[in-house]
Coordinates of C-alpha atoms (C1' of nucleotides) in Angstrom, one line a residue:
Chain Q
X1197 CA 38.1 36.4 -37.1
X1198 CA 35.4 34.0 -36.0
X1199 CA 36.5 32.7 -32.6
X1200 CA 34.7 29.4 -33.0
X1201 CA 33.0 28.5 -36.2
X1202 CA 29.3 28.3 -35.5
X1203 CA 27.3 25.7 -37.1
X1204 CA 26.7 26.3 -40.8
X1205 CA 29.7 28.6 -40.8
X1206 CA 30.5 27.1 -44.2
X1207 CA 28.8 27.9 -47.4
X1208 CA 27.1 25.0 -49.1
X1209 CA 29.9 25.0 -51.7
X1210 CA 32.6 24.9 -49.1
X1211 CA 30.8 22.1 -47.3
X1212 CA 30.6 20.1 -50.5
X1213 CA 34.3 20.6 -51.0
X1214 CA 35.0 19.5 -47.5
X1215 CA 33.0 16.3 -48.1
X1216 CA 34.8 15.7 -51.4
X1217 CA 38.2 16.3 -49.8
X1218 CA 37.4 13.8 -47.0
X1219 CA 36.1 11.3 -49.6
X1220 CA 39.3 11.6 -51.5
X1221 CA 41.3 10.7 -48.4
X1222 CA 39.1 7.8 -47.5
X1223 CA 38.7 6.3 -50.9
X1224 CA 42.4 6.7 -51.5
X1225 CA 43.3 5.0 -48.3
X1226 CA 40.8 2.2 -48.3
X1227 CA 39.4 1.8 -51.9
X1228 CA 35.8 2.1 -52.9
X1229 CA 34.4 -0.8 -50.9
X1230 CA 36.6 -0.3 -47.9
X1231 CA 35.8 3.4 -47.4
X1232 CA 33.1 4.0 -44.8
X1233 CA 30.8 7.0 -45.1
X1234 CA 30.9 7.4 -41.3
X1235 CA 34.6 8.1 -41.6
X1236 CA 34.1 10.4 -44.5
X1237 CA 31.6 12.4 -42.4
X1238 CA 33.8 12.5 -39.4
X1239 CA 36.8 13.7 -41.5
X1240 CA 34.7 16.3 -43.1
X1241 CA 33.4 17.5 -39.8
X1242 CA 29.9 16.7 -40.7
X1243 CA 27.2 14.2 -39.8
X1244 CA 26.6 11.3 -42.0
X1245 CA 23.2 12.4 -43.0
X1246 CA 24.7 15.7 -44.3
X1247 CA 26.5 13.7 -47.0
X1248 CA 23.2 12.7 -48.3
X1249 CA 22.1 16.3 -48.7
X1250 CA 24.9 16.8 -51.2
X1251 CA 25.2 13.4 -52.8
X1252 CA 22.6 10.8 -53.7
X1253 CA 24.6 7.8 -52.5
X1254 CA 28.1 6.4 -52.1
X1255 CA 28.5 5.6 -55.8
X1256 CA 27.5 9.1 -56.8
X1257 CA 29.9 10.6 -54.3
X1258 CA 32.7 8.5 -55.8
X1259 CA 31.8 9.4 -59.4
X1260 CA 31.4 13.1 -58.5
X1261 CA 34.8 13.0 -56.8
X1262 CA 36.5 11.6 -59.8
X1263 CA 34.8 14.1 -62.1
X1264 CA 35.7 17.0 -59.9
X1265 CA 39.4 16.2 -60.0
X1266 CA 39.5 15.2 -63.6
X1267 CA 37.7 18.3 -64.8
X1268 CA 40.5 20.8 -64.3
X1269 CA 42.8 18.7 -66.4
X1270 CA 40.3 18.9 -69.3
X1271 CA 40.9 22.6 -69.3
X1272 CA 44.6 22.2 -69.7
X1273 CA 44.0 19.7 -72.5
X1274 CA 42.0 22.2 -74.5
X1275 CA 44.9 24.5 -74.7
X1276 CA 47.0 21.9 -76.3
X1277 CA 44.6 21.2 -79.1
X1278 CA 45.2 22.0 -82.8
X1279 CA 48.8 22.9 -82.3
X1280 CA 51.5 22.1 -84.7
X1281 CA 54.7 21.8 -82.7
X1282 CA 57.7 19.5 -82.8
X1283 CA 56.9 16.0 -81.4
X1284 CA 59.6 16.3 -78.7
X1285 CA 58.3 19.6 -77.5
X1286 CA 54.7 18.2 -77.2
X1287 CA 55.9 15.1 -75.4
X1288 CA 58.1 17.1 -73.0
X1289 CA 55.3 19.5 -72.3
X1290 CA 52.8 16.7 -71.7
X1291 CA 55.1 14.7 -69.4
X1292 CA 56.3 17.7 -67.5
X1293 CA 52.7 18.8 -67.0
X1294 CA 51.9 15.3 -65.9
X1295 CA 54.7 15.3 -63.3
X1296 CA 53.8 18.7 -62.0
X1297 CA 50.0 18.6 -62.1
X1298 CA 49.3 15.0 -61.5
X1299 CA 52.2 13.1 -60.0
X1300 CA 53.0 16.1 -57.8
X1301 CA 49.4 16.4 -56.5
X1302 CA 46.6 14.4 -55.1
X1303 CA 45.4 13.8 -58.6
X1304 CA 47.8 10.9 -58.8
X1305 CA 45.5 9.2 -56.3
X1306 CA 42.6 9.7 -58.6
X1307 CA 44.5 8.1 -61.4
X1308 CA 45.2 5.1 -59.1
X1309 CA 41.6 5.0 -58.0
X1310 CA 40.5 4.9 -61.7
X1311 CA 42.9 2.2 -62.6
X1312 CA 42.0 0.2 -59.5
X1313 CA 38.3 0.5 -59.4
X1314 CA 37.6 1.3 -63.1
X1315 CA 36.7 -2.2 -64.1
X1316 CA 34.0 -2.3 -61.4
X1317 CA 32.7 1.1 -62.5
X1318 CA 32.1 1.0 -66.2
X1319 CA 30.6 4.4 -66.0
X1320 CA 33.8 5.8 -64.6
X1321 CA 36.0 3.9 -67.0
X1322 CA 34.0 5.1 -70.0
X1323 CA 33.9 8.7 -68.7
X1324 CA 37.6 8.7 -68.2
X1325 CA 38.3 7.1 -71.5
X1326 CA 36.1 9.5 -73.4
X1327 CA 37.0 12.7 -71.6
X1328 CA 40.7 12.2 -71.1
X1329 CA 42.3 9.2 -72.7
X1330 CA 40.7 9.5 -76.1
X1331 CA 41.3 13.3 -76.2
X1332 CA 44.9 13.0 -75.3
X1333 CA 45.4 10.3 -78.0
X1334 CA 43.5 12.5 -80.5
X1335 CA 46.0 15.3 -79.8
X1336 CA 49.1 13.3 -79.7
X1337 CA 48.6 10.9 -82.6
X1338 CA 48.6 13.3 -85.5
X1339 CA 51.6 15.1 -84.2
X1340 CA 53.5 11.9 -83.9
X1341 CA 52.5 10.8 -87.3
X1342 CA 53.7 14.1 -88.8
X1343 CA 56.9 13.9 -86.8
X1344 CA 57.5 10.4 -88.3
X1345 CA 56.9 11.7 -91.8
X1346 CA 59.3 14.6 -91.2
X1347 CA 62.0 12.3 -89.9
X1348 CA 61.9 13.8 -86.4
X1349 CA 61.1 10.2 -85.3
X1350 CA 62.7 7.1 -86.8
X1351 CA 59.2 5.5 -87.3
X1352 CA 55.5 5.7 -86.6
X1353 CA 55.6 3.6 -83.4
X1354 CA 54.5 6.5 -81.2
X1355 CA 51.7 7.4 -83.6
X1356 CA 50.4 3.9 -83.5
X1357 CA 50.9 3.4 -79.8
X1358 CA 50.7 6.8 -78.0
X1359 CA 50.3 4.6 -74.8
X1360 CA 54.1 4.2 -75.0
X1361 CA 54.5 7.9 -74.1
X1362 CA 52.7 7.9 -70.8
X1363 CA 53.4 4.3 -69.7
X1364 CA 56.3 5.2 -67.5
X1365 CA 54.2 7.8 -65.7
X1366 CA 51.6 5.3 -64.8
X1367 CA 54.2 2.9 -63.6
X1368 CA 55.7 5.7 -61.6
X1369 CA 52.4 6.2 -59.8
X1370 CA 51.9 2.5 -59.1
X1371 CA 55.5 2.2 -57.9
X1372 CA 55.1 5.1 -55.6
X1373 CA 52.1 3.5 -54.0
X1374 CA 53.4 0.0 -53.7
X1375 CA 57.2 -0.2 -53.7
X1376 CA 58.6 3.2 -52.8
X1377 CA 59.3 2.1 -49.2
X1378 CA 61.5 -0.7 -50.5
X1379 CA 63.2 1.1 -53.3
X1380 CA 62.4 4.8 -54.0
X1381 CA 61.9 5.8 -57.6
X1382 CA 62.9 9.2 -58.8
X1383 CA 60.0 9.8 -61.1
X1384 CA 61.1 13.1 -62.7
X1385 CA 64.4 11.5 -63.5
X1386 CA 62.6 8.5 -64.9
X1387 CA 60.6 10.7 -67.2
X1388 CA 63.8 12.5 -68.4
X1389 CA 65.4 9.2 -69.2
X1390 CA 62.2 8.1 -71.0
X1391 CA 62.2 11.2 -73.1
X1392 CA 65.9 10.6 -73.9
X1393 CA 65.1 7.2 -75.1
X1394 CA 62.2 8.3 -77.3
X1395 CA 64.0 11.2 -78.9
X1396 CA 67.6 10.6 -78.3
X1397 CA 69.4 12.2 -75.4
X1398 CA 69.5 16.0 -75.6
X1399 CA 73.1 17.1 -76.1
Chain J
X336 CA 32.1 -41.6 -66.6
X337 CA 30.6 -41.0 -63.1
X338 CA 27.0 -40.2 -63.7
X339 CA 26.8 -38.0 -60.7
X340 CA 29.9 -37.2 -58.7
X341 CA 29.5 -38.7 -55.2
X342 CA 30.6 -36.8 -52.2
X343 CA 34.3 -36.7 -51.6
X344 CA 34.9 -37.6 -55.2
X345 CA 37.8 -35.1 -55.3
X346 CA 41.2 -35.5 -53.7
X347 CA 42.0 -32.8 -51.1
X348 CA 44.5 -31.3 -53.5
X349 CA 41.9 -31.1 -56.3
X350 CA 39.4 -29.5 -53.9
X351 CA 42.0 -26.9 -52.9
X352 CA 42.7 -26.2 -56.5
X353 CA 38.9 -25.8 -57.2
X354 CA 38.6 -23.3 -54.3
X355 CA 41.6 -21.3 -55.6
X356 CA 40.3 -21.3 -59.1
X357 CA 36.9 -20.0 -57.9
X358 CA 38.7 -17.4 -55.7
X359 CA 40.6 -16.2 -58.7
X360 CA 37.4 -15.6 -60.6
X361 CA 35.6 -13.9 -57.7
X362 CA 38.6 -11.7 -56.6
X363 CA 39.3 -10.8 -60.2
X364 CA 35.7 -9.8 -60.9
X365 CA 34.9 -8.0 -57.6
X366 CA 38.2 -7.1 -55.9
X367 CA 39.2 -8.3 -52.5
X368 CA 36.5 -6.5 -50.5
X369 CA 33.8 -7.1 -53.0
X370 CA 34.3 -10.9 -53.3
X371 CA 32.0 -12.9 -51.2
X372 CA 33.1 -16.3 -49.8
X373 CA 29.6 -17.6 -50.4
X374 CA 30.1 -17.1 -54.1
X375 CA 33.5 -18.6 -54.0
X376 CA 32.1 -21.7 -52.4
X377 CA 29.2 -21.9 -54.8
X378 CA 31.5 -21.6 -57.8
X379 CA 33.9 -24.2 -56.4
X380 CA 30.9 -26.6 -55.8
X381 CA 31.6 -26.7 -52.1
X382 CA 30.0 -25.4 -48.9
X383 CA 31.3 -22.3 -47.4
X384 CA 32.6 -24.2 -44.3
X385 CA 34.8 -26.3 -46.5
X386 CA 36.8 -23.2 -47.5
X387 CA 37.7 -22.9 -43.9
X388 CA 39.1 -26.4 -43.8
X389 CA 41.7 -25.4 -46.4
X390 CA 42.3 -21.7 -45.6
X391 CA 42.4 -19.9 -42.3
X392 CA 40.4 -16.9 -43.5
X393 CA 39.6 -14.6 -46.4
X394 CA 42.9 -12.8 -46.3
X395 CA 44.9 -16.1 -46.2
X396 CA 42.9 -17.3 -49.1
X397 CA 43.8 -14.2 -51.0
X398 CA 47.5 -14.4 -50.2
X399 CA 47.7 -18.1 -51.0
X400 CA 46.0 -17.4 -54.3
X401 CA 48.6 -14.8 -55.2
X402 CA 51.5 -16.9 -54.1
X403 CA 50.2 -20.0 -56.0
X404 CA 50.1 -18.0 -59.2
X405 CA 53.3 -16.1 -58.7
X406 CA 55.3 -19.1 -57.7
X407 CA 55.6 -20.8 -61.2
X408 CA 57.0 -17.5 -62.6
X409 CA 59.8 -17.6 -60.0
X410 CA 61.0 -20.8 -61.7
X411 CA 61.2 -19.2 -65.0
X412 CA 63.2 -16.4 -63.5
X413 CA 65.8 -18.7 -62.1
X414 CA 66.7 -19.8 -65.6
X415 CA 67.5 -16.3 -66.6
X416 CA 69.9 -15.6 -63.8
X417 CA 73.6 -15.1 -64.3
X418 CA 73.5 -15.0 -68.1
X419 CA 75.6 -12.7 -70.2
X420 CA 73.6 -12.1 -73.3
X421 CA 73.1 -9.0 -75.5
X422 CA 70.7 -6.6 -73.9
X423 CA 68.3 -6.7 -76.8
X424 CA 68.0 -10.5 -76.6
X425 CA 67.4 -10.4 -72.9
X426 CA 64.7 -7.7 -73.2
X427 CA 63.0 -9.5 -76.1
X428 CA 63.1 -12.8 -74.2
X429 CA 61.7 -11.1 -71.1
X430 CA 58.9 -9.3 -72.9
X431 CA 57.9 -12.3 -75.1
X432 CA 57.7 -14.5 -72.0
X433 CA 55.6 -11.8 -70.4
X434 CA 53.2 -11.6 -73.3
X435 CA 53.0 -15.4 -73.5
X436 CA 53.0 -16.5 -69.9
X437 CA 51.3 -13.5 -68.2
X438 CA 49.4 -11.4 -70.6
X439 CA 48.2 -14.5 -72.4
X440 CA 47.0 -16.2 -69.2
X441 CA 45.0 -15.6 -66.1
X442 CA 48.2 -14.4 -64.5
X443 CA 47.6 -11.0 -65.9
X444 CA 44.6 -10.9 -63.5
X445 CA 47.0 -11.6 -60.6
X446 CA 49.2 -8.7 -61.7
X447 CA 46.1 -6.5 -61.7
X448 CA 45.0 -7.8 -58.4
X449 CA 48.5 -7.0 -56.9
X450 CA 48.6 -3.5 -58.4
X451 CA 45.0 -2.8 -57.3
X452 CA 45.0 -4.3 -53.8
X453 CA 48.7 -4.2 -53.0
X454 CA 48.7 -0.9 -51.1
X455 CA 46.0 -2.4 -48.7
X456 CA 48.1 -5.6 -48.3
X457 CA 51.6 -4.6 -47.4
X458 CA 52.4 -8.3 -47.0
X459 CA 51.5 -9.0 -50.6
X460 CA 53.2 -5.9 -51.9
X461 CA 56.4 -6.8 -50.1
X462 CA 56.3 -10.5 -51.1
X463 CA 55.8 -9.5 -54.7
X464 CA 58.5 -6.9 -54.6
X465 CA 61.0 -9.2 -52.9
X466 CA 60.3 -12.3 -54.9
X467 CA 59.6 -10.9 -58.3
X468 CA 60.3 -7.2 -58.9
X469 CA 63.6 -7.0 -57.1
X470 CA 64.8 -10.2 -58.7
X471 CA 63.9 -9.1 -62.2
X472 CA 65.7 -5.8 -61.6
X473 CA 68.7 -7.6 -60.2
X474 CA 68.9 -9.7 -63.4
X475 CA 68.2 -6.9 -65.9
X476 CA 70.2 -4.0 -64.4
X477 CA 73.8 -5.4 -64.8
X478 CA 73.1 -6.5 -68.3
X479 CA 71.8 -3.1 -69.3
X480 CA 74.8 -1.5 -67.6
X481 CA 77.2 -3.7 -69.6
X482 CA 75.3 -3.0 -72.8
X483 CA 75.6 0.7 -72.2
X484 CA 79.4 0.4 -71.7
X485 CA 79.7 -1.7 -74.9
X486 CA 77.7 0.8 -76.9
X487 CA 74.8 -1.6 -77.5
X488 CA 72.7 1.1 -75.9
X489 CA 73.2 4.9 -76.3
X490 CA 73.2 5.5 -72.6
X491 CA 72.6 3.9 -69.1
X492 CA 68.9 4.9 -68.9
X493 CA 67.7 1.3 -68.9
X494 CA 70.3 0.4 -66.3
X495 CA 69.1 3.2 -64.0
X496 CA 65.4 2.6 -64.7
X497 CA 64.6 -1.0 -65.7
X498 CA 61.0 0.0 -65.0
X499 CA 61.0 1.5 -68.5
X500 CA 61.3 -1.9 -69.9
X501 CA 58.1 -3.4 -68.6
X502 CA 56.1 -0.2 -68.3
X503 CA 54.2 -0.8 -71.6
X504 CA 53.3 -4.4 -70.5
X505 CA 51.6 -3.1 -67.4
X506 CA 49.8 -0.5 -69.3
X507 CA 48.7 -3.2 -71.7
X508 CA 47.2 -5.1 -68.8
X509 CA 45.4 -2.1 -67.5
X510 CA 44.2 -1.0 -70.9
X511 CA 42.9 -4.5 -71.5
X512 CA 40.8 -4.4 -68.3
X513 CA 39.5 -0.9 -68.7
X514 CA 39.4 0.4 -72.2
X515 CA 39.6 -2.5 -74.6
X516 CA 35.9 -2.3 -75.3
X517 CA 36.3 1.3 -76.5
X518 CA 39.5 0.9 -78.3
X519 CA 41.2 -2.5 -78.6
X520 CA 45.0 -2.5 -78.0
X521 CA 47.2 -5.0 -79.8
X522 CA 49.6 -5.7 -77.0
X523 CA 52.0 -8.0 -78.9
X524 CA 52.4 -5.2 -81.5
X525 CA 52.7 -2.7 -78.8
X526 CA 55.6 -4.7 -77.3
X527 CA 57.3 -5.0 -80.7
X528 CA 57.0 -1.3 -81.2
X529 CA 58.5 -0.7 -77.7
X530 CA 61.4 -3.0 -78.4
X531 CA 62.0 -1.1 -81.7
X532 CA 62.1 2.2 -79.8
X533 CA 64.5 0.9 -77.1
X534 CA 67.0 -0.7 -79.5
X535 CA 66.2 0.7 -82.9
X536 CA 63.9 -1.0 -85.3
X537 CA 65.3 -4.3 -86.5
X538 CA 66.1 -4.1 -90.2
Chain P
dG369 C1' 7.4 31.0 -36.7
dA370 C1' 8.4 29.4 -41.1
dT371 C1' 11.8 27.5 -43.9
dA372 C1' 16.2 25.5 -44.8
dT373 C1' 19.7 22.9 -43.1
dA374 C1' 22.0 19.5 -40.2
dT375 C1' 22.1 15.8 -36.9
dG376 C1' 23.0 11.0 -35.4
dA377 C1' 20.3 7.1 -33.6
dC378 C1' 18.2 3.7 -36.0
dT379 C1' 17.1 -0.1 -39.5
dG380 C1' 17.8 -3.7 -42.4
dA381 C1' 20.7 -6.0 -45.6
dC382 C1' 24.8 -8.2 -45.9
dC383 C1' 28.6 -11.2 -45.0
dA384 C1' 32.9 -13.4 -42.6
dG385 C1' 33.4 -16.9 -39.8
dT386 C1' 31.4 -20.9 -36.6
dC387 C1' 29.9 -25.3 -35.3
dA388 C1' 26.5 -29.0 -34.3
dG389 C1' 25.2 -32.4 -37.2
dT390 C1' 25.4 -35.6 -41.5
dC391 C1' 27.0 -39.3 -44.2
dA392 C1' 30.3 -41.7 -47.4
dT393 C1' 33.9 -44.5 -46.6
dA394 C1' 37.2 -47.2 -43.8
dA395 C1' 38.2 -50.2 -40.1
dT396 C1' 36.9 -53.9 -37.3
dA397 C1' 34.3 -57.9 -35.8
dC398 C1' 32.0 -62.0 -36.7
Chain N
dG787 C1' 31.4 -61.7 -47.3
dT788 C1' 28.4 -59.2 -44.2
dA789 C1' 27.2 -56.5 -40.3
dT790 C1' 28.7 -53.1 -37.0
dT791 C1' 31.2 -49.3 -35.5
dA792 C1' 34.4 -45.4 -36.0
dT793 C1' 36.2 -41.5 -38.6
dG794 C1' 36.5 -37.0 -40.3
dA795 C1' 35.4 -34.4 -44.5
dC796 C1' 31.8 -31.8 -45.6
dT797 C1' 27.6 -29.1 -44.9
dG798 C1' 24.7 -24.9 -44.3
dA799 C1' 21.9 -22.5 -40.8
dC800 C1' 23.3 -19.4 -37.6
dT801 C1' 25.7 -15.4 -35.1
dG802 C1' 27.8 -11.2 -34.4
dG803 C1' 29.3 -7.3 -36.3
dT804 C1' 29.4 -3.8 -39.9
dC805 C1' 27.7 -0.2 -42.7
dA806 C1' 24.8 2.2 -46.4
dG807 C1' 21.0 4.7 -46.2
dT808 C1' 16.7 6.9 -43.5
dC809 C1' 14.2 10.0 -40.9
dA810 C1' 12.3 12.2 -36.6
dT811 C1' 14.2 15.7 -34.3
dA812 C1' 17.1 19.8 -33.5
dT813 C1' 19.2 24.0 -34.8
dA814 C1' 20.2 28.0 -37.6
dT815 C1' 18.4 31.8 -40.6
dC816 C1' 15.4 35.3 -42.1

DNA sequence: GATATATGACTGACCAGTCAGTCATAATAC
DNA sequence: GTATTATGACTGACTGGTCAGTCATATATC
């Protein structure tokens, strides 16, 4: 039990994590431009110069932050590839995972950060599109098309517009950030209602 | 045809409009923090000091900009109040208006600005919630509830979560700003597909 | 004591907001 | 109608403060 952590008590990896965690807090609270590296440093318990030992500059810090939080999700995605399951099961799995692993965690803040700052960071937008959005669509689309052929779905709308599947989740994230204090939104219930509309209410 | 516009060629109102138009461009392109008033002035063909003759400060300029673009929509809303029409007709009208008057105009940039900066401008978020979001919900909810009772809708999901109605539009706006260059999205078709899912495809 | 790591005072660029001065136009005088 | 004076909208150089990024120095580690 180290009574008081001496300097350099943390491993380089742990220090990097501490800086990323602090950066998440600051970027989330103030946006990219508004976040100050002095505050990130203070929050991470580190001097400002130390940040520059781990990250080239503010933009790299931001991009590495996004990547570090998006990466684990890519692993989950891999598991869902090349499966042949009923459409409803896929969508329920996808949305439940989303509620649990993204809406229920700090990752929702990353989604918001990407949506908010993405147009000013083409590299981030492209990275996210290529690594996440395109992959999810590539998984979902053929399964929805098959479901439409089989008559599990009344038509091919979801195959043509897989965006319709996650749209309510994104709105849930935005609502939570902007309007929850005026009118709280029960996002898990929202998602259940959404699934009911897409596939007909379960009995 | 004035060969070269003399000083004070514009009416005060026109000058105010010019500044707001320039501000829309700059805030849209760079976000609130990123926008520089020097650039707004240059774009409006005005000296920086002039901006301060019309607006108290940067924040006021931003808020007045949002209000000036949201205001006309409030008028449209009024016309939709206290009607008793079939749910499908209301939703189609609402979404078509959205596509035409918001997605098809610069107003979509205002929506994005509100979604992006709203959490850092509680005044804006509250204004937008109270003046727009809450009103739309107040109009839509009873009509959806009635439709559910009448059997026009299979259940009361849309009455409980009117957010499900506009969610695809918001995703359309975001997609357009972030991912359209990688994979274009046909938003009017998206909306038609969405209506088909909500109410069953029209024959 | 040599190397690796960390610090935080410092620098320079940047930018919101200011204000003394300008000048086109309006008002008044003749 | 012309000259003189007054007005205030407009200008842009300037100021004060902020903050990303640097680097000489300090501290830990072996």
